[in-house]
XYZ file of C-alpha atoms in Angstrom:
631
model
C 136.624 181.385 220.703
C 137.541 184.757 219.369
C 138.320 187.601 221.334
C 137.156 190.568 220.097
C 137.818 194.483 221.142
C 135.156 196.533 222.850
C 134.352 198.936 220.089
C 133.468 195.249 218.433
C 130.817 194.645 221.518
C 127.047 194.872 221.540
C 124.991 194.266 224.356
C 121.227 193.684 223.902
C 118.393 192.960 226.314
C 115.413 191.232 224.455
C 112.342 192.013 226.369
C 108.293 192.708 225.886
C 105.343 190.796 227.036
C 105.512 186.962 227.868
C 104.403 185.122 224.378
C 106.119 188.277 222.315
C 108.496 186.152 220.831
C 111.808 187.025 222.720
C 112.509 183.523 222.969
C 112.188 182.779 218.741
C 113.762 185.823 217.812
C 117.170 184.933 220.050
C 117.005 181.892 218.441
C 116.754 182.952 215.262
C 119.730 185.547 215.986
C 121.717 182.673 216.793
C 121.325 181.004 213.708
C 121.822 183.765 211.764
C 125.001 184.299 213.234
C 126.131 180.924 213.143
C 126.237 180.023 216.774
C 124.007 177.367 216.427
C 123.161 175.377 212.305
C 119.500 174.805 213.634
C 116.677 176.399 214.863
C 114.718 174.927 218.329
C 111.193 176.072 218.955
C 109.694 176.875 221.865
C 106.716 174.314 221.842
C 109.291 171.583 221.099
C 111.368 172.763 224.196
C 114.768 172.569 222.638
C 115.274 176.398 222.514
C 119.152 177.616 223.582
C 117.533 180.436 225.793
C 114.708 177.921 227.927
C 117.158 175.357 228.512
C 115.994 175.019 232.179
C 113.530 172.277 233.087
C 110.824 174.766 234.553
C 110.995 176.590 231.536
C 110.340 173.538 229.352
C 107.641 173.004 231.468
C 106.048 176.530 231.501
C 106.335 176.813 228.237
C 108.261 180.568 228.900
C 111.189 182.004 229.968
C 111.760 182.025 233.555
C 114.657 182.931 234.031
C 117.326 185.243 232.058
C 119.563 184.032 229.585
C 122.516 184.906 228.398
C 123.533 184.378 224.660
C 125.890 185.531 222.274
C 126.068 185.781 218.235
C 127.820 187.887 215.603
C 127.282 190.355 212.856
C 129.530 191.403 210.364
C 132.741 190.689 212.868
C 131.020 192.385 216.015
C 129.820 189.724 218.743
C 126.266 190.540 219.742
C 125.675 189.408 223.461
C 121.687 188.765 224.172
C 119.857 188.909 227.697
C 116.706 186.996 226.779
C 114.414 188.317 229.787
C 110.856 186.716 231.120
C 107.642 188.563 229.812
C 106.033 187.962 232.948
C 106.176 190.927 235.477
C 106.699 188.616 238.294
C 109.366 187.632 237.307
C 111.036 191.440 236.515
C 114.358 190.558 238.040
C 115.940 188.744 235.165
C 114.485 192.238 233.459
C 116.052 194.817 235.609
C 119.431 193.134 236.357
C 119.451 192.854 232.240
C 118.857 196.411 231.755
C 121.195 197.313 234.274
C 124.429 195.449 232.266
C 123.403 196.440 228.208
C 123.334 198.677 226.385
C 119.969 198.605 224.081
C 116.562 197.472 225.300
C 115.087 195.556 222.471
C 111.384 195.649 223.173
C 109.674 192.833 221.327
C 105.797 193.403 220.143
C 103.195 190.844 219.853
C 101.432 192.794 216.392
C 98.360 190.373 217.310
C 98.070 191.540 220.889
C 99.446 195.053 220.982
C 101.173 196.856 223.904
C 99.946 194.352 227.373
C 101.135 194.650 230.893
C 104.408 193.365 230.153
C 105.574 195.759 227.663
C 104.606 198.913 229.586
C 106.666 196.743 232.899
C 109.402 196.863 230.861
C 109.100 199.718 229.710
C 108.982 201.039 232.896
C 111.902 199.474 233.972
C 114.012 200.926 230.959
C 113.024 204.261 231.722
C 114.201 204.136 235.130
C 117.671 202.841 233.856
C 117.878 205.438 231.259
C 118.879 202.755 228.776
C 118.294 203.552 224.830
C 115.251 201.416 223.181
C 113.855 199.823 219.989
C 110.730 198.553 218.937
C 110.537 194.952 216.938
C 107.201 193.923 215.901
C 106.816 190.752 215.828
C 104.868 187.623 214.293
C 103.742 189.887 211.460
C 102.232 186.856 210.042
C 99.688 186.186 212.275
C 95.914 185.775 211.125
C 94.901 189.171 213.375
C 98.519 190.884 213.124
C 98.195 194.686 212.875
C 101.015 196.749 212.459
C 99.381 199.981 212.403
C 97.095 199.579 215.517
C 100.625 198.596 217.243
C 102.339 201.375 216.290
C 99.147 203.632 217.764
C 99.338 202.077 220.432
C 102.926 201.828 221.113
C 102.930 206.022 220.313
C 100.397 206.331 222.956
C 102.517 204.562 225.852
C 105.545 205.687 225.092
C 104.910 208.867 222.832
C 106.281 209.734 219.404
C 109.790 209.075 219.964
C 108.459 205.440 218.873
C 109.846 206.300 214.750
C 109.002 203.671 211.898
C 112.816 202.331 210.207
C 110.338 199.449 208.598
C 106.988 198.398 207.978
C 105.381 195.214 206.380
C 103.886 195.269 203.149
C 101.369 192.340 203.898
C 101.023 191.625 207.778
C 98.960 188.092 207.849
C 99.797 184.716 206.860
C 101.147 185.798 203.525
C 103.410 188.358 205.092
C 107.020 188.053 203.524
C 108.181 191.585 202.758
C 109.620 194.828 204.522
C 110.051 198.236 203.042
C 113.056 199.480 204.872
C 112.949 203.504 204.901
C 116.811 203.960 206.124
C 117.872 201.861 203.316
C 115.290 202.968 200.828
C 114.991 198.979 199.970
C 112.217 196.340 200.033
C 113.493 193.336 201.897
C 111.770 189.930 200.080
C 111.556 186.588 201.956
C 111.299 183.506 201.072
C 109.111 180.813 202.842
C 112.049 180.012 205.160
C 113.378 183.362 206.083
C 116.650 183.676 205.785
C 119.067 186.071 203.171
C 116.098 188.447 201.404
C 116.263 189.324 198.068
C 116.820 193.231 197.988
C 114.386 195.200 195.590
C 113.179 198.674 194.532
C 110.243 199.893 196.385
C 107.238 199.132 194.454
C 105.177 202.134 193.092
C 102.457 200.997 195.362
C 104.362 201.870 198.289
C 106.420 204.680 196.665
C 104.373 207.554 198.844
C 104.162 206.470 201.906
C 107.805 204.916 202.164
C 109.102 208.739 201.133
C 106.552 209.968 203.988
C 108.496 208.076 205.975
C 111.670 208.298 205.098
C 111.155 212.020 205.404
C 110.280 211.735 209.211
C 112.930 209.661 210.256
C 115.187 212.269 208.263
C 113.710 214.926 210.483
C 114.056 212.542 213.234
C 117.917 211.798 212.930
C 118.451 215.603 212.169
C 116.932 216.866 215.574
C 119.551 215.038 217.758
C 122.513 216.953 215.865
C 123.367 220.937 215.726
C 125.671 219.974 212.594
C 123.147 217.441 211.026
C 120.219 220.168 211.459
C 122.401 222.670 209.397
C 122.542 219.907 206.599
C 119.432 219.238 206.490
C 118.538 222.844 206.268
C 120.894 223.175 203.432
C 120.362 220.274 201.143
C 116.944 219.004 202.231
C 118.164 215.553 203.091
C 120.440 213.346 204.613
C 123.012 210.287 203.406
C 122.295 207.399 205.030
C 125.825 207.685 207.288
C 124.414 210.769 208.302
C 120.917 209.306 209.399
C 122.902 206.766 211.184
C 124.836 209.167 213.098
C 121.502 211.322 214.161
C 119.770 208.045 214.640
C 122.860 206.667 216.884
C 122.181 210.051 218.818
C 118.401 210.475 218.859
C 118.460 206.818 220.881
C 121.400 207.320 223.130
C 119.569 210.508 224.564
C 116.170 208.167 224.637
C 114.806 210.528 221.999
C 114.299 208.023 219.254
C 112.687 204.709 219.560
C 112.806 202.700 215.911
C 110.711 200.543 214.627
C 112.034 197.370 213.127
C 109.249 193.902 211.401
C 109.938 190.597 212.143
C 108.396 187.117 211.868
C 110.818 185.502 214.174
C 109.608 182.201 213.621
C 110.225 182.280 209.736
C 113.363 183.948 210.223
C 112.069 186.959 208.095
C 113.670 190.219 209.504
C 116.167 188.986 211.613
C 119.614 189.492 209.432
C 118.688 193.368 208.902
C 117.474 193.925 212.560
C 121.213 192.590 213.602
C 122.790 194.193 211.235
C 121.145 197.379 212.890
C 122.464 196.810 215.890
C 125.963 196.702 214.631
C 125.921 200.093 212.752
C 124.027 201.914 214.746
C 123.193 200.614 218.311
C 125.128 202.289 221.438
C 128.775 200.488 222.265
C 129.642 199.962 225.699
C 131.650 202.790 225.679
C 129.121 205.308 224.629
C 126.980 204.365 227.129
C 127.432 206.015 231.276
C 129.641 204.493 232.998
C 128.094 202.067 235.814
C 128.457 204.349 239.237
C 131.144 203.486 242.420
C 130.652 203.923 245.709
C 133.065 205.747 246.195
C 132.298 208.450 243.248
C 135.298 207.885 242.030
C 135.102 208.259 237.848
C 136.061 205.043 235.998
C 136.271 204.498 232.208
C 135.604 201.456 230.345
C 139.056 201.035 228.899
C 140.710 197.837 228.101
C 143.687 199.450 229.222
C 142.680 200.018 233.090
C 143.282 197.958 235.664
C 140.417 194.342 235.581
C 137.148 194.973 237.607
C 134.092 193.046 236.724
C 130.207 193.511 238.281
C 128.193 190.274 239.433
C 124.891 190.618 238.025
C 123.640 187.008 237.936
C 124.533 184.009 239.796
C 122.936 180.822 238.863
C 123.116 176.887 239.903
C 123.471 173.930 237.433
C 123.563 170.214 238.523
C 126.942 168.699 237.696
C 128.582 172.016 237.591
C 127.451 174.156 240.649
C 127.674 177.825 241.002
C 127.851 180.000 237.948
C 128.409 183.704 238.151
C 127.667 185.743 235.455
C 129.676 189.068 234.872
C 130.202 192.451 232.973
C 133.832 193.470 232.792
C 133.872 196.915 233.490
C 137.445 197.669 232.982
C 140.748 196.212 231.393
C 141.049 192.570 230.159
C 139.572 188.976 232.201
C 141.914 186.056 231.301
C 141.514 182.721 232.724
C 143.708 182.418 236.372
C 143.723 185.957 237.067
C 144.008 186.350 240.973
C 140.950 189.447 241.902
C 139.428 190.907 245.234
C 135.751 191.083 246.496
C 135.662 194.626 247.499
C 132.447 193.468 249.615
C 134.586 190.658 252.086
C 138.202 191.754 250.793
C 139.317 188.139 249.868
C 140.908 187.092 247.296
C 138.758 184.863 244.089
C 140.730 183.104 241.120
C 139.038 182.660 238.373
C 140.285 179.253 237.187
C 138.201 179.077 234.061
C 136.785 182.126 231.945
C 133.508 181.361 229.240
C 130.990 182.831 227.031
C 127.672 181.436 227.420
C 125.067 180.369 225.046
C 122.241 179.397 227.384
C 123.550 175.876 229.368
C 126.591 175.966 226.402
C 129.720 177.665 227.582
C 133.074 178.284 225.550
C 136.280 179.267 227.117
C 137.902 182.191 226.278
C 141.496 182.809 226.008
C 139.844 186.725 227.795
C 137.232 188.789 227.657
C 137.693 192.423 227.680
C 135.768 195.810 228.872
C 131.912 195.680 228.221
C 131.958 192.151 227.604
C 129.732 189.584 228.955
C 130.953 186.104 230.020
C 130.840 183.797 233.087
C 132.398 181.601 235.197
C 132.484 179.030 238.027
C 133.261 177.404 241.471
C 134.306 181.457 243.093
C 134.438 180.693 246.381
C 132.156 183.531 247.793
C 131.592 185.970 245.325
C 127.872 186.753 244.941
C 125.142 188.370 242.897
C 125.893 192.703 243.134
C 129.331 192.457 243.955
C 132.494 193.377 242.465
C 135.776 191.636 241.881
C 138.621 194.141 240.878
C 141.833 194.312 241.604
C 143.655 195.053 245.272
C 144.880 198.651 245.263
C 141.534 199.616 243.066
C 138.967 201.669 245.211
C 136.250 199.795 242.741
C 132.840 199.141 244.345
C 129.895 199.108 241.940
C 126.646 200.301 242.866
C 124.315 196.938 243.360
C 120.638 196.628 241.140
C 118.159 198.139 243.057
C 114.999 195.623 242.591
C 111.128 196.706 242.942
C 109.539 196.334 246.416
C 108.073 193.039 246.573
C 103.815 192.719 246.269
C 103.067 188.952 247.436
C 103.734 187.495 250.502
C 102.987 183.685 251.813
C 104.271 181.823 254.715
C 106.366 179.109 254.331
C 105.872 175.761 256.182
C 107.954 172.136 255.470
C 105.511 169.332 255.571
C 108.002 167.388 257.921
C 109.417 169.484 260.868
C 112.010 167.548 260.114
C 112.821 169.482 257.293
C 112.387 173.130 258.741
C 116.619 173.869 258.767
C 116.526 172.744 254.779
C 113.859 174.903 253.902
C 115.742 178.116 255.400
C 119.150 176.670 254.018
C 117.177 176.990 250.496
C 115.839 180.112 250.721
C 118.832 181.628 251.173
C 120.505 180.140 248.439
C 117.625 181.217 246.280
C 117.435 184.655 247.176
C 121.467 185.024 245.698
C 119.799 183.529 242.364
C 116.669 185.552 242.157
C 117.049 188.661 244.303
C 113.646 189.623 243.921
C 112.872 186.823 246.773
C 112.879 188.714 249.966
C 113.452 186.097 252.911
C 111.992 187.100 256.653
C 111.701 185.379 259.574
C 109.036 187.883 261.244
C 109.558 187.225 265.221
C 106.216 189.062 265.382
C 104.201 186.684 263.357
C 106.743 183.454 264.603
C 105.955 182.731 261.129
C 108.804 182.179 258.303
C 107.903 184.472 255.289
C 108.508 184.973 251.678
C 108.041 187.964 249.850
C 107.524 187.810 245.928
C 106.727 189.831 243.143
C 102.880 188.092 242.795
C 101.599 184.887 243.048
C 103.243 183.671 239.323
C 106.867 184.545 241.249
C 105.755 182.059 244.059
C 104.896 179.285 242.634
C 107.987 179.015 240.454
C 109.253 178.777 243.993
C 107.073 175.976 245.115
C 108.396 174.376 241.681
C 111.737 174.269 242.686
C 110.966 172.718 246.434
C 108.867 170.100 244.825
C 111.049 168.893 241.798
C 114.125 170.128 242.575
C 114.723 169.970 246.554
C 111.831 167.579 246.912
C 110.772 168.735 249.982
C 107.303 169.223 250.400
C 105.955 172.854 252.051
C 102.837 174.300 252.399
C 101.955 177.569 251.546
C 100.042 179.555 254.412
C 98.315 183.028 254.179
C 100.447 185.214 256.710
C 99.322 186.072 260.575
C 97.348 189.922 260.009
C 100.161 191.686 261.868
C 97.688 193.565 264.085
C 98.302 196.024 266.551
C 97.292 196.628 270.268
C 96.236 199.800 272.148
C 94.319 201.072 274.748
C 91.532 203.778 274.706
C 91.620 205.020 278.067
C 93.455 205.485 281.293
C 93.298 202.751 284.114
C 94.915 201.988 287.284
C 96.688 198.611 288.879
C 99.102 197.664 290.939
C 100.994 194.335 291.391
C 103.145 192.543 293.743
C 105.397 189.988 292.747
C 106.314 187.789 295.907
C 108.417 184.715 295.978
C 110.726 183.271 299.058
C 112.010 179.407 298.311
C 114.327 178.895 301.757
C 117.656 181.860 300.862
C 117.121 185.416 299.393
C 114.037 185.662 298.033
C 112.292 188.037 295.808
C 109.583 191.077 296.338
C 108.981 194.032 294.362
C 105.775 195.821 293.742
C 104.292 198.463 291.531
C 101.617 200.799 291.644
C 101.113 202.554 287.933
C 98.122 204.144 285.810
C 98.716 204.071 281.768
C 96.850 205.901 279.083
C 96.436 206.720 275.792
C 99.120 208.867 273.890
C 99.171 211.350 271.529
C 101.606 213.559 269.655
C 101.852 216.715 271.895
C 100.046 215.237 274.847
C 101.978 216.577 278.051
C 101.936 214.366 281.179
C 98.498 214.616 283.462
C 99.109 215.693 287.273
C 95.752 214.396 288.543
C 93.364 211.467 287.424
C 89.818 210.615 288.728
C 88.651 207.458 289.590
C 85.387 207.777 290.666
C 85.322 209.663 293.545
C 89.109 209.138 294.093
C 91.856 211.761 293.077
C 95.277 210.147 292.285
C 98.088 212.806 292.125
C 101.056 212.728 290.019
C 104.591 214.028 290.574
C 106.372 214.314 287.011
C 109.862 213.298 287.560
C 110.710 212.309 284.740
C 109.686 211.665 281.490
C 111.449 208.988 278.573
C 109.645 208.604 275.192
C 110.260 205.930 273.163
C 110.016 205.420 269.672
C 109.090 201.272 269.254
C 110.809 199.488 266.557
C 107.290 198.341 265.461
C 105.614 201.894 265.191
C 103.936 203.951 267.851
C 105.603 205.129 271.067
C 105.917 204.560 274.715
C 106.108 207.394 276.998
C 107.460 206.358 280.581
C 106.777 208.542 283.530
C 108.925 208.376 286.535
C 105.897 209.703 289.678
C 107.647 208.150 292.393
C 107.946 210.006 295.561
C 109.200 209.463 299.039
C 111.771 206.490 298.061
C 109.207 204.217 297.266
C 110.658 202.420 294.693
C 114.498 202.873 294.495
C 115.394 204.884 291.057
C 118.156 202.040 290.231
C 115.014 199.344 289.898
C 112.692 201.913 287.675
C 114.987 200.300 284.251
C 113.732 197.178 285.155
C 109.905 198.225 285.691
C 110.341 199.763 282.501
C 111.796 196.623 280.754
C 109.302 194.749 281.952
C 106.679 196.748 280.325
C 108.889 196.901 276.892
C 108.437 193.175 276.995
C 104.774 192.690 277.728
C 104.151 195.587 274.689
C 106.300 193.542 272.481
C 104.040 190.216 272.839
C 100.318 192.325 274.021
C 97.976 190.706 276.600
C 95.136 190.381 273.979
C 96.987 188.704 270.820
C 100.075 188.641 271.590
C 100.561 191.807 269.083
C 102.813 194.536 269.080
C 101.196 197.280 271.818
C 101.711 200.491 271.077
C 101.023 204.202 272.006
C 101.059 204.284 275.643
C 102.024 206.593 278.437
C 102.957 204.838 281.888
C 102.941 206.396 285.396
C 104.838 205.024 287.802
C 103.821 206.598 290.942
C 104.260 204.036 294.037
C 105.343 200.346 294.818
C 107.415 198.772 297.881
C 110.148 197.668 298.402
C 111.978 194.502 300.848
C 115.548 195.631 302.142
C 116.659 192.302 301.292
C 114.345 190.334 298.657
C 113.898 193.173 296.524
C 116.040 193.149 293.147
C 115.601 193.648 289.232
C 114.156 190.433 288.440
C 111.539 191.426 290.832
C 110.424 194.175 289.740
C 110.667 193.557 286.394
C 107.620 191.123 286.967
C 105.857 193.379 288.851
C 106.638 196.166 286.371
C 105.448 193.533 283.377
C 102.453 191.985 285.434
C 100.757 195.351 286.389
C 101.175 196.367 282.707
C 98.934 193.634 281.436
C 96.582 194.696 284.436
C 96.158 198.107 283.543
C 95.716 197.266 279.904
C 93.002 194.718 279.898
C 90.908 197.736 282.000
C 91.909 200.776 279.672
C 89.804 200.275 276.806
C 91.771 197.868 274.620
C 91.497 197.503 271.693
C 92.896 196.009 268.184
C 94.077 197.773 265.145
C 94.484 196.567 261.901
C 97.119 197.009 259.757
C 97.017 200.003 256.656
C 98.676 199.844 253.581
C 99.839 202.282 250.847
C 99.087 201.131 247.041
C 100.959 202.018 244.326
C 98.897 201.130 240.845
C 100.236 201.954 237.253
């Protein structure tokens, strides 16, 4: 396999809606670069990208890919991402390692959900983008209505480099306004036949052409003064305002394709390689320590984690960027996450489930490789003096949540062992065992994300779990004050044990300052503030513990216990077993035995009065409130 320099490196995410295309137009990439002499389809399920049996039986990409082809001596590597937004972390941990979002457009559908996710997710990456309208030859394919539409999401950055002649079945030609050409297909695709504009598309092309002069001219003080001075640009001068105009995010082109037919393909790559960012141009990926780092092929190896995968018959994979100097196979590196020491014994490219070794692959290159011994997704493997941490792929908060049960009790330990093994290969899996709930939970991106996780249990693991809506994690308060008292006796033959407590709790709210007096019908209790602890619970709310005692009652080393004891009831409440919260606690009298009395004692007592007082105060339940976030 050749190695090739990093001014000779593209990186590419495809992504867009699920059913775009991404899929068809990697493949056809592929075979255009020679990577593969055939073309798979996606119904037949013998694409290079949906390799993996779940995606052959979806019928989409679940999973991201990594691929690689070449144009014109530059090797193109290809993230083809899942349309579906529950499945956004093959998107985001794409976006995060390329350079060039290539946003694929279904010209029958429009802009959907999944092109304004990913669009989303490019924004927040700050990652250059392009537009490819696809399947141009489609019955209901509109161009125009696309491109309206695609303006109005992501505003007029979005900048027409081609448009079809004839979108519909009998669409085989592009008028290309950087080139000035009409690109004309044959029924297979493949090499066009380059023509004149025809006269019938003479106007509009110069229109055109004219705006994406303008276009390339804004993003350059030197290109501006050309264009004021000769009223046009070359075409190496477009190139070098375009190049500009979509590193700073300011210029979005447009670019036809009917992937399927191969129409559109050869010019879209050959785009990429003249005027796409390099690795180099791009921002550097950040360090923990803010130290600056340059992607040099000169610099000491580091390489970023940003996938890890499984295979049967060949285990763990890890997909990588190098981020600095060269990767060669046997090269001894450090996780700067657990400080040991990985070899990497073998060193590939990848080509979905194909993999070639590689004598090395250098800065902002994309390869793989396998059997590390720890090294996960997010981390970084760099050499041992280098203070080299990358900053991990932040992820969007999960939205779905089930509980997971096995079948068999018998297979409880797998199901945990598998979880955690699938939350290294998609992070977007959040795993939980909520003590709370005594429920095991997972958290997804939506119900879609979820049951490609069932998938896997049933074919893959063959374990059979069950699926359960989670416990409402409710909370418990009281609504007024109330008095008990409790005495916790036991003697069985030696030292026995006695403690008792008198206390009255209620209600608390921010600012409320400890009562001196409460009424109980025609009974006055006083109070004697102390003390006073507040304390913030780990499940929201607080406890406010008042120490009333007077006269040596209760002995101040025993009042830790009384309060302990109350921590505990509040953490499993006497009406659910919820959380309690939001509670202020007197402790004004009790008793004590010279010799029975001790911790455990009290601690009981402490616990036991609790639950008295609370089941008299008003109780009540509250239910659980949730922010939404809708875009």
């Amino acid at each position: 396999m050749k190695v090739y320099k990093t001014e000779q490196i593209r990186n590419i995410s495809l992504t867009g809606n699920a059913g775009s295309g991404k899929t068809t137009l990697a493949e056809a990439m592929l075979f255009e670069g020679g990577v593969i002499n055939r073309r798979g389809e996606v119904t037949a399920k013998n694409t290079v990208s949906d390799h993996n049996y779940i995606e052959q039986e979806y019928g989409n990409s679940v999973l991201s890919t990594l691929l690689y082809t070449e144009s014109n001596g530059t090797k193109i590597n290809v993230l083809d991402t899942p349309g579906m937004d529950d499945l956004c972390g093959g998107v985001v941990s794409s976006l995060n390692v390329t350079d060039l979002a290539l946003m694929v457009v279904n010209t029958t559908n429009g802009v959907e959900s999944g092109t304004v996710a990913a669009g989303r997710y490019a924004e927040t990456v700050n990652i250059p983008m392009m537009f490819v309208f696809n399947q141009l030859d489609h019955d209901n394919s509109n161009f125009d209505a696309t491109l309206e539409q695609c303006k109005a999401t992501f505003g007029n950055k979005v900048t027409i480099v081609q448009y079809p002649v004839d979108a519909g079945p009998e669409f085989s030609a592009i008028i290309d306004v950087l080139k000035m050409k009409m690109y004309k297909y044959g029924p297979n695709g493949g090499k066009p036949e380059v023509l004149e504009i025809p006269d019938s598309e003479k106007d509009r092309a110069e229109e055109l052409h004219n705006e994406l002069v303008e276009m390339a001219a804004e993003n350059e003080e030197s290109l501006m003064e050309l264009y004021f001075d000769k009223g046009s640009l070359s075409e190496d001068e477009m190139r070098k305002g375009m190049k500009m105009g979509m590193l700073q995010r300011d210029l979005y082109p447009v670019f036809c394709t009917c992937a399927k037919k191969n129409i559109g393909v050869g010019r879209l790559m050959e785009f990429i390689v003249n005027i796409a960012p390099t690795p180099v141009e791009r921002p550097m990926r950040p360090v923990a320590s803010g130290r600056e780092m340059k992607m040099e092929e000169s610099a000491d190896p580091s390489l970023f984690v940003f996938k890890t995968a499984v295979e049967s018959h060949v285990g763990e994979i890890t997909y990588f960027k190098v981020m600095s100097g060269k990767i060669k196979e046997g090269l001894d590196l450090i996780n700067t996450k657990t400080g040991n020491k990985e070899r990497l014994s073998q060193v590939f490219v990848s080509a979905g489930k194909n993999r070639d070794k590689v004598e090395e692959l250098v800065a902002g290159d994309l390869g793989c490789t396998v059997k590390l011994k720890e090294t996960k997704f997010n981390q970084t493997l760099t050499t041992k003096d280098a203070d080299t941490q990358y900053e991990p792929i932040k992820f969007p908060a999960s939205k779905h949540t089930v509980a997971v049960k096995a079948v068999n009790e018998s297979d409880d330990e797998k199901v945990g062992e598998i979880l955690n093994k699938i939350k290294f290969e998609d992070p977007t899996y959040v795993i939980e065992y909520s003590k709370e709930l005594k429920q095991l939970l997972v958290h997804g991106q939506g119900e879609y994300h979820l049951n490609v996780l069932k998938w896997y249990f049933d074919n893959v693991h063959k374990i059979d779990v069950n699926y359960i809506q989670p416990k409402i994690p409710y909370r418990e308060t009281i609504t007024k004050f109330a008095q008990a008292d409790y005495r916790h006796k036991k003697q069985s033959g030696g030292a026995g044990q006695f403690g008792e407590v008198h206390m009255i709790i209620e209600p608390y709210t921010e600012g409320t300052e400890p009562k001196t007096i409460f009424k109980f019908g025609d009974k006055e209790q006083k109070i004697t503030v102390r003390d006073v602890q507040e304390h913030a619970l780990p499940w929201g709310g607080k406890l406010v513990f008042v120490n009333s005692i007077v006269g040596g009652s209760i002995d101040a080393r025993f009042l830790p216990a009384i309060l302990k004891g109350i921590m505990e009831k509040m953490e499993e409440g006497p009406l659910t077993g919820s959380y309690a919260r939001d509670i202020v606690v007197y402790v004004y009298d009790g008793k004590m035995h010279p010799v029975d009395s001790n911790e455990i004692s009290f601690k009981l007592a402490g616990r036991n009065a609790f639950s008295k007082a609370f089941k008299n105060a008003g109780a009540k339940i509250l239910e659980p409130i949730y922010n939404l976030e809708v875009w």
